[in-house]
XYZ file of C-alpha atoms in Angstrom:
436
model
C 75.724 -89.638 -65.121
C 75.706 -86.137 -63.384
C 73.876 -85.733 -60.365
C 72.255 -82.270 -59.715
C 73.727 -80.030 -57.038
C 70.546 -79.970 -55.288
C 68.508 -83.378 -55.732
C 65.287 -83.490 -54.880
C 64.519 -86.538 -51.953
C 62.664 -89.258 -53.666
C 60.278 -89.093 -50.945
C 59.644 -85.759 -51.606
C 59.370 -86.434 -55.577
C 56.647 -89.405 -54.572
C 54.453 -86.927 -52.467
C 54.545 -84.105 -55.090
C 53.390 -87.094 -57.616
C 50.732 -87.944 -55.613
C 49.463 -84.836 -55.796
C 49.834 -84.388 -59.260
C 47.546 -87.202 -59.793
C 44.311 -87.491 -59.063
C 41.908 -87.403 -56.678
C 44.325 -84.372 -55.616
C 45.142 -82.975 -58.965
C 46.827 -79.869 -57.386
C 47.865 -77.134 -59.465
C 51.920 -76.939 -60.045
C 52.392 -73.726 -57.992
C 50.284 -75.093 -55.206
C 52.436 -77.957 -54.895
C 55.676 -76.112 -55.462
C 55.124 -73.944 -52.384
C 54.007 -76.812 -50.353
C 57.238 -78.850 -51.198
C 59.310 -75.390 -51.180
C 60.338 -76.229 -54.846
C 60.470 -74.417 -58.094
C 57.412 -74.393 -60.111
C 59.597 -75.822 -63.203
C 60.868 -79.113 -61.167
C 56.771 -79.918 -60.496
C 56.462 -79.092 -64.128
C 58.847 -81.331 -65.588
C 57.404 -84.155 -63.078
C 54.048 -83.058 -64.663
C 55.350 -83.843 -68.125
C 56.950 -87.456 -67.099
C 53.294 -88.424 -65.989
C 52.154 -86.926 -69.227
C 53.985 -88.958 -71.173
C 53.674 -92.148 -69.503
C 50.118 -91.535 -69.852
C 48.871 -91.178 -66.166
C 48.113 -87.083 -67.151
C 46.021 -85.101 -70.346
C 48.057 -83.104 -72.243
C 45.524 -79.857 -71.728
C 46.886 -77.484 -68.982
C 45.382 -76.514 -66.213
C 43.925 -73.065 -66.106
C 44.345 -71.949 -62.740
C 45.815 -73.500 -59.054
C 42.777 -74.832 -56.619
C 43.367 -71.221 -54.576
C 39.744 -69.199 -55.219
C 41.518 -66.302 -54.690
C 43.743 -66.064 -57.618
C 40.268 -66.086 -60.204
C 38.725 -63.211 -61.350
C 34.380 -62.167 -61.301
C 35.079 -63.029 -64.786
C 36.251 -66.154 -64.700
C 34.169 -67.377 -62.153
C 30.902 -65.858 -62.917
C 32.032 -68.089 -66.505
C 33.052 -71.145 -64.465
C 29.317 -70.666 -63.014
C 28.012 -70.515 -66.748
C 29.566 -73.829 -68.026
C 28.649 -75.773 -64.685
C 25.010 -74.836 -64.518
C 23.875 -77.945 -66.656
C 26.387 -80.500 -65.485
C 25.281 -83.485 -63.171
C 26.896 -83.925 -59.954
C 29.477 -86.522 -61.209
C 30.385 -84.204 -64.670
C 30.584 -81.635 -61.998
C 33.256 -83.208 -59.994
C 35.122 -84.022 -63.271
C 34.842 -80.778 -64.137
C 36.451 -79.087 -61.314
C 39.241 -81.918 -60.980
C 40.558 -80.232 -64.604
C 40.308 -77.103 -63.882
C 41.574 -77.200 -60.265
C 38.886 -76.049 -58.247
C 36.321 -77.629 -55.307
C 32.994 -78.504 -55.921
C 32.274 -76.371 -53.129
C 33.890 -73.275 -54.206
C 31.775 -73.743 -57.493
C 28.390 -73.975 -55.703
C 29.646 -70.760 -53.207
C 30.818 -69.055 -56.406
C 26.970 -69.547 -58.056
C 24.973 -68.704 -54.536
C 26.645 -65.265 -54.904
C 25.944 -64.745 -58.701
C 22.795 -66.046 -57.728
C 22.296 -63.020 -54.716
C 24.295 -61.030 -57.032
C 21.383 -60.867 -59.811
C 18.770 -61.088 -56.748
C 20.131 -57.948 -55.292
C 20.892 -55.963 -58.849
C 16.666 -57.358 -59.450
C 15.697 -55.956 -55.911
C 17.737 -52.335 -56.837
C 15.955 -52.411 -59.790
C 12.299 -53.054 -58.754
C 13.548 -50.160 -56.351
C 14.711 -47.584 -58.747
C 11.291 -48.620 -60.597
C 9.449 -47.851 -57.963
C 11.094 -44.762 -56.848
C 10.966 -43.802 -60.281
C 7.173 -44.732 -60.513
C 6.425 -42.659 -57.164
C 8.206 -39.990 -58.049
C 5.811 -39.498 -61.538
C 2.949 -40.003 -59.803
C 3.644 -37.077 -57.184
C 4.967 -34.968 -60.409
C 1.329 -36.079 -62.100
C -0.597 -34.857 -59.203
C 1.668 -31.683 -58.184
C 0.772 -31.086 -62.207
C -2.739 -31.600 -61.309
C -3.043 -29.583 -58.473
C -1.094 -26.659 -60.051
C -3.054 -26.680 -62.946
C -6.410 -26.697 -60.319
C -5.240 -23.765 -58.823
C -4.221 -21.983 -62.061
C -7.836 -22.763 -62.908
C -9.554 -21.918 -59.385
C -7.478 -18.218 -59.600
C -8.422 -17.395 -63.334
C -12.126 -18.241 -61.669
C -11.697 -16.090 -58.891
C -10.309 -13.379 -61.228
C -13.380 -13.677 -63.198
C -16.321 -14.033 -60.908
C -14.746 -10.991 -59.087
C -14.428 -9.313 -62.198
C -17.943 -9.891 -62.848
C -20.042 -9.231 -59.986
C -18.323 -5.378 -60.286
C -20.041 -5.465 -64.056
C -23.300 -7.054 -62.524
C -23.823 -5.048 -59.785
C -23.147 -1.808 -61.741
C -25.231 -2.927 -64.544
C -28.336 -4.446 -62.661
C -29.639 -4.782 -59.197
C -31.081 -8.409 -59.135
C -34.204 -8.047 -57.078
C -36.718 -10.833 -57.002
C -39.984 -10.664 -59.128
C -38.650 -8.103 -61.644
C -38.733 -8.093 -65.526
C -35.252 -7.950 -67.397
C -35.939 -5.913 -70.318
C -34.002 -7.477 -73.418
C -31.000 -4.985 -73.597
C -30.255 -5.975 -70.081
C -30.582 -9.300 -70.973
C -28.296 -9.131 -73.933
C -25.553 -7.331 -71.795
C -26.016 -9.682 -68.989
C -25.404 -12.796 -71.792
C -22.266 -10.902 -72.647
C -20.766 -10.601 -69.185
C -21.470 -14.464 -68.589
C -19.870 -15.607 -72.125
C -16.501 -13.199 -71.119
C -16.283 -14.994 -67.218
C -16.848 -18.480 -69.160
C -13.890 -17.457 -71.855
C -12.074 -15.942 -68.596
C -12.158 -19.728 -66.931
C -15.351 -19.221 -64.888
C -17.733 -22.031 -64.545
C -21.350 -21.608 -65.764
C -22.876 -22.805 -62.270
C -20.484 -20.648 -60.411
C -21.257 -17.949 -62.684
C -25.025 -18.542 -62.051
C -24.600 -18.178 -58.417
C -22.407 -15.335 -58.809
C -24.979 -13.006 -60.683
C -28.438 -15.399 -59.077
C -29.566 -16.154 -62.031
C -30.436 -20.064 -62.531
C -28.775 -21.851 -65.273
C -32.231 -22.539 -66.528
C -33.299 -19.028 -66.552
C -30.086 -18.721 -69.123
C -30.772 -21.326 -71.189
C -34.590 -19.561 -71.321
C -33.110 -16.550 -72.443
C -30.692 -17.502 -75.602
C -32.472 -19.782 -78.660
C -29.349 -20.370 -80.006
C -27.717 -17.050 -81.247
C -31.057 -15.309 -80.348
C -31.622 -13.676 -77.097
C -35.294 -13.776 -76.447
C -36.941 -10.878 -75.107
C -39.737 -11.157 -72.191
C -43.036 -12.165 -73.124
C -44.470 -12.282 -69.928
C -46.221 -8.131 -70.315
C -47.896 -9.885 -74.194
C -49.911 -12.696 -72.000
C -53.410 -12.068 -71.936
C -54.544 -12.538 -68.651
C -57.498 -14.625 -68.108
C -60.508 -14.343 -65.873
C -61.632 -16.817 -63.969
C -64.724 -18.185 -64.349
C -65.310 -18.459 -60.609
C -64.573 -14.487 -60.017
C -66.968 -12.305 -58.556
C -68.724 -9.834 -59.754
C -68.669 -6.158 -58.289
C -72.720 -6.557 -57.734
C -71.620 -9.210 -55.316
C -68.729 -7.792 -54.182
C -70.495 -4.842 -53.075
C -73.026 -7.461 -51.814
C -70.576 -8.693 -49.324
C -69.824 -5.259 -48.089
C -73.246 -4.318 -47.922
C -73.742 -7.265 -45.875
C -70.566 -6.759 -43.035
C -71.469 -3.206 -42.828
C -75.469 -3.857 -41.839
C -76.414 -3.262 -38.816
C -76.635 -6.993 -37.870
C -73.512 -7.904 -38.871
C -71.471 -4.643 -38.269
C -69.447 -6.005 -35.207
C -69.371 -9.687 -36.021
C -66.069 -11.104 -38.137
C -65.917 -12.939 -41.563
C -65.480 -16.459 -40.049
C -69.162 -15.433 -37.668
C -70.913 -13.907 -40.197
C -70.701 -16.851 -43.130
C -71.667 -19.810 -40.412
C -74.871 -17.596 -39.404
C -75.678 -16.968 -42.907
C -75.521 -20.692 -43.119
C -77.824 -21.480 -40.538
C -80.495 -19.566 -42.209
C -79.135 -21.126 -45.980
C -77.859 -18.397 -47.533
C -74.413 -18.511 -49.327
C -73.027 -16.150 -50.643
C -68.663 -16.423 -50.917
C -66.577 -18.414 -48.580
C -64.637 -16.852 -45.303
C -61.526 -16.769 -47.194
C -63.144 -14.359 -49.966
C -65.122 -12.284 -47.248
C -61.582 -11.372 -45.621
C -60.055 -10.636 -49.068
C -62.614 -8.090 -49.947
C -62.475 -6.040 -46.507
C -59.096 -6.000 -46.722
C -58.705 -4.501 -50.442
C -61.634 -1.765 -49.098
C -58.970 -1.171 -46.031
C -62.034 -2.549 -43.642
C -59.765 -5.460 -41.713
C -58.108 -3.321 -39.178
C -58.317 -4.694 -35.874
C -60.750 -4.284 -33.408
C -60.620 -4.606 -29.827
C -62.870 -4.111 -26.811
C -61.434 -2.074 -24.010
C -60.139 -4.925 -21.422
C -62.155 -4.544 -17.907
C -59.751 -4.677 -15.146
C -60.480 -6.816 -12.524
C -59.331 -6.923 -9.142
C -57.333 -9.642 -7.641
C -58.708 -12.343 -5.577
C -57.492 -11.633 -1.681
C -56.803 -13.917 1.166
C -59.005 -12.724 4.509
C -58.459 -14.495 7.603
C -60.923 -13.659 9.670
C -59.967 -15.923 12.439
C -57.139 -18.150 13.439
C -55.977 -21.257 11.535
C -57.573 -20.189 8.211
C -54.778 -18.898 6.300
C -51.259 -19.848 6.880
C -48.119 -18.628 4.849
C -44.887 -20.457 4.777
C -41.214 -19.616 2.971
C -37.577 -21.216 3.179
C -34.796 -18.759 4.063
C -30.951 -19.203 3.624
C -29.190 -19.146 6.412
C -25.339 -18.731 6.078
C -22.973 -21.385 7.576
C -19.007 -21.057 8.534
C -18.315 -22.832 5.368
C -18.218 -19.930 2.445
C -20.629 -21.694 -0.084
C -22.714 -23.839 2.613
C -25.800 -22.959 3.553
C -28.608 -24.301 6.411
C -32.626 -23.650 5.297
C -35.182 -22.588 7.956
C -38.523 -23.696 7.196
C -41.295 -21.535 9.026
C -44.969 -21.389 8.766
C -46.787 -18.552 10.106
C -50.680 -17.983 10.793
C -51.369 -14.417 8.962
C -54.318 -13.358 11.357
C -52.911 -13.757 14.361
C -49.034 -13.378 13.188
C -48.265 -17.215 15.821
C -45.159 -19.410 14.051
C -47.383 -22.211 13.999
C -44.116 -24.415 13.168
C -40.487 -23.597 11.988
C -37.255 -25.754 11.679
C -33.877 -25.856 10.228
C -32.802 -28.511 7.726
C -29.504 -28.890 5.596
C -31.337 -29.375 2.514
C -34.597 -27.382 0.351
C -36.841 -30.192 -0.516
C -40.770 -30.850 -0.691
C -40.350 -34.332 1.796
C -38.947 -31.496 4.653
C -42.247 -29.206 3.701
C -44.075 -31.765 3.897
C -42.584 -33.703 7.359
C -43.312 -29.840 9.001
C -46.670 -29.209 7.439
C -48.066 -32.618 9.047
C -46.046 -31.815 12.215
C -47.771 -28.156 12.156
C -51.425 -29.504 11.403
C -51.125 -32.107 14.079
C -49.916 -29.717 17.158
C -52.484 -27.198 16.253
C -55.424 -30.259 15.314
C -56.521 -28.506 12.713
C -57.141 -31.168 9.976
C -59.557 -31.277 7.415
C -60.546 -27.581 7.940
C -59.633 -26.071 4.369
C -56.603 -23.952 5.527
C -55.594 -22.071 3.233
C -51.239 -22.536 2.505
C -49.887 -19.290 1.256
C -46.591 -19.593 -0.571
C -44.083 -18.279 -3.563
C -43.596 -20.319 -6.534
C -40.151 -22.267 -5.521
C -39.594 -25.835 -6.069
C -40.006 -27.103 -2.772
C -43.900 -25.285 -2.450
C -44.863 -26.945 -6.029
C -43.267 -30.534 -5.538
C -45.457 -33.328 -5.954
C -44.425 -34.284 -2.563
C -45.900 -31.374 -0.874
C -49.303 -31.346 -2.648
C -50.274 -34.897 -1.839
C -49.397 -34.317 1.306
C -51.666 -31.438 1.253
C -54.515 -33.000 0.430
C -54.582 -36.190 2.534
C -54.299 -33.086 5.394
C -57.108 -31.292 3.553
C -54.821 -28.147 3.351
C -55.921 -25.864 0.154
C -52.984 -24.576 -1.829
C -52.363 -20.404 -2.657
C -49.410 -19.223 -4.242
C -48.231 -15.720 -4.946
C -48.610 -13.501 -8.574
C -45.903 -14.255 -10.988
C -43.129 -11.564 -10.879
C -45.006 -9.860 -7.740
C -42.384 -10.161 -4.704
C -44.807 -8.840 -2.374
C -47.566 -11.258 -1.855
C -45.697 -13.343 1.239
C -45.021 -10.411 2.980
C -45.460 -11.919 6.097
C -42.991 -14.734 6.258
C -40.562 -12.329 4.471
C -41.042 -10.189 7.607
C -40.601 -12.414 10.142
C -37.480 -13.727 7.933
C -35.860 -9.620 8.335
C -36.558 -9.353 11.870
C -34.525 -12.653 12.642
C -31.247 -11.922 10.780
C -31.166 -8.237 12.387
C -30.972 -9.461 15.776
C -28.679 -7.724 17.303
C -27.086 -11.420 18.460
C -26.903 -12.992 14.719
C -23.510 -14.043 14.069
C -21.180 -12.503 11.483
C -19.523 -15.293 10.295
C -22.724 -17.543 9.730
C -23.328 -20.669 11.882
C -21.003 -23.777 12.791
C -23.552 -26.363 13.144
C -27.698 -26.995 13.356
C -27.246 -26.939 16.666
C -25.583 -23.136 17.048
């Protein structure tokens, strides 16, 4: 018997076995490179086992590594496992050389595989459906516009024709050969792309006033000029129409109006037409042109003070501070007849309480109350606050105020006001403080 150069250990031979045989069932190649053999001394330990019986006959089709299969041949692998239990499963992939695990990894990414080539196509469909939608409405809108310019083309167009043909005044008659040519000009803007209502406006004439006009291929003239025109029964005659004038021009009634003359005529019961139809027959005789008496002028009422403490007149005046903007108010009251300051004080503010705090202060120190003074003043806020006139009449003072849009009638305070500021000592600059 002739030994080979190079025998293989027996040890060695036992482990390759063992792996040949199941529950390792490695593929020949796998186990050549593991035992650093040639892949035909695993195969012709392969074909001892065979024939002893310990092997099937079938080959394998590939070696355990994942690598060495193709999409293909997985993605079929996949395929034939989907309907196998777990225990066919494992059967399965002892044959053909493969894990159980590699088969379910192998069918998660076929599985994400047809999930992602789903999700790229609900995309595309999407995009796709978007995209005809905004190519639907940029159809739409171009098509609008296409239709809003022929409009404006045709409305323009028209109103020259219109205008040149007819001027559209209110109340008039449209004899029929205007109304024919005016049918014509709306029937060419309609065929031009011109709505009827914009049309309408276009030329004012109502949609209703067009459909009055055409009875189907007829255009119907006016036949407002062939109405009779009908009397009423209530009209008046001219015996009483001159009746009425006969009666406004008497001597009773000559300077006395319709709605004066008709109530006395009913006091004595006589009717004759009402107010109403009195005015509408002087006007048509050109007799209702107005009348007025020549105004009497009438003089003023005056303030006199004949003595001291019976007419007072009292103003604010701005007084100018350091601060640009700022301003202090001097309250004064003044006694016209015998030209006294009967009170006068400075306050930071223009209000009716201050009037009212010096009034009291100025009716006490001269003990004048209850003795109908008379308190002169403009029309500012201060003089009409509410504050100010119940003051005044719990003192018994009598309110005056001067003309509207008359600047004269306080001259007094107004005077005193002048002769203060052009002191010779005033300041420039205004004051600092009350107290300056």
């Amino acid at each position: 018997m002739t030994v080979p150069a190079h025998a293989v250990p027996i040890d060695v031979k036992e482990q390759g076995v063992i792996w040949l045989l199941p529950p390792y069932s490695w593929s020949i190649r796998h186990i050549a490179r593991k035992l650093d053999l040639s892949p035909s001394v695993i195969a012709r330990w392969r074909l001892e086992l065979v024939q002893k019986g310990l092997l099937p006959e079938n080959e394998k089709i590939s070696s355990v590594n994942g690598d060495e299969w193709t999409p293909e041949r997985r993605f079929s692998v996949v395929l034939e496992t989907a309907t196998l239990s777990e225990m066919e499963l494992a059967d399965y992939c002892r044959r053909m050389g493969l894990f159980v695990e590699q088969v379910k990894e192998w069918r998660v990414i076929s599985i994400k595989a047809h999930e992602m080539k789903m999700t790229e196509n609900r995309r595309a469909d999407r995009e796709l459906r978007e995209a005809k939608s905004r190519l639907r409405d940029l159809e739409k809108e171009l098509q609008r516009k296409d239709k809003a310019l022929a409009e404006a083309a045709a409305l323009l167009m028209l109103r020259e024709k219109f205008n040149a043909l007819w001027d559209n005044s209110g109340g008039r008659l449209t004899p029929l050969p205007v109304r024919q040519k005016i049918i014509s000009l709306v029937s060419e803007a309609i065929r031009n792309g011109a709505r009827k209502t914009r049309v309408c406006q276009c030329i004012g004439v109502s949609i209703r006033t067009l459909q009055r006009w055409v009875d189907g291929e007829v255009i119907n003239a006016d036949q407002r000029p062939n109405a009779a025109n009908r009397i009423p029964r209530n009209k008046l005659s001219e015996a009483e129409r001159q009746q009425i004038l006969e009666l406004c021009n008497s001597p009773e009634f000559a300077s006395l109006p319709p709605n004066v003359i008709v109530p006395t005529l009913a006091d004595k019961g006589i009717y004759i037409a009402s107010e109403s139809t009195f005015y509408r027959i002087l006007k048509s005789t050109n007799q209702l042109t107005r009348r007025t008496r020549e105004g009497q002028y009438r003089r003023p009422d005056a303030l006199k003070a004949t003595a001291p403490n019976r007419v007072w007149s009292w103003d604010i005046s701005y007084i100018p501070s350091w601060i640009k903007g700022q301003h202090f108010y001097l309250y004064m009251i003044v006694d016209i007849y015998s030209r006294k300051i009967i009170a006068a004080e400075i306050f930071t503010s223009e209000s009716g309480e201050n009037a009212a705090e010096l009034l009291q202060r100025a009716v006490w120190n001269e003990k004048c109350s209850s003795r109908n003074i008379v308190l002169h003043s403009d029309n500012g806020g201060p003089m009409r606050s509410y504050t100010l006139l119940a003051k005044m009449y719990a003192l018994g003072v009598l309110s005056s105020y001067s003309r509207p849009r008359v600047s004269n009638d306080n001259p007094y305070s107004e005077s005193l006001f002048r002769t203060l500021k052009y002191c010779p000592w005033w300041p420039e600059n205004g004051f600092r403080t009350i107290d300056d």
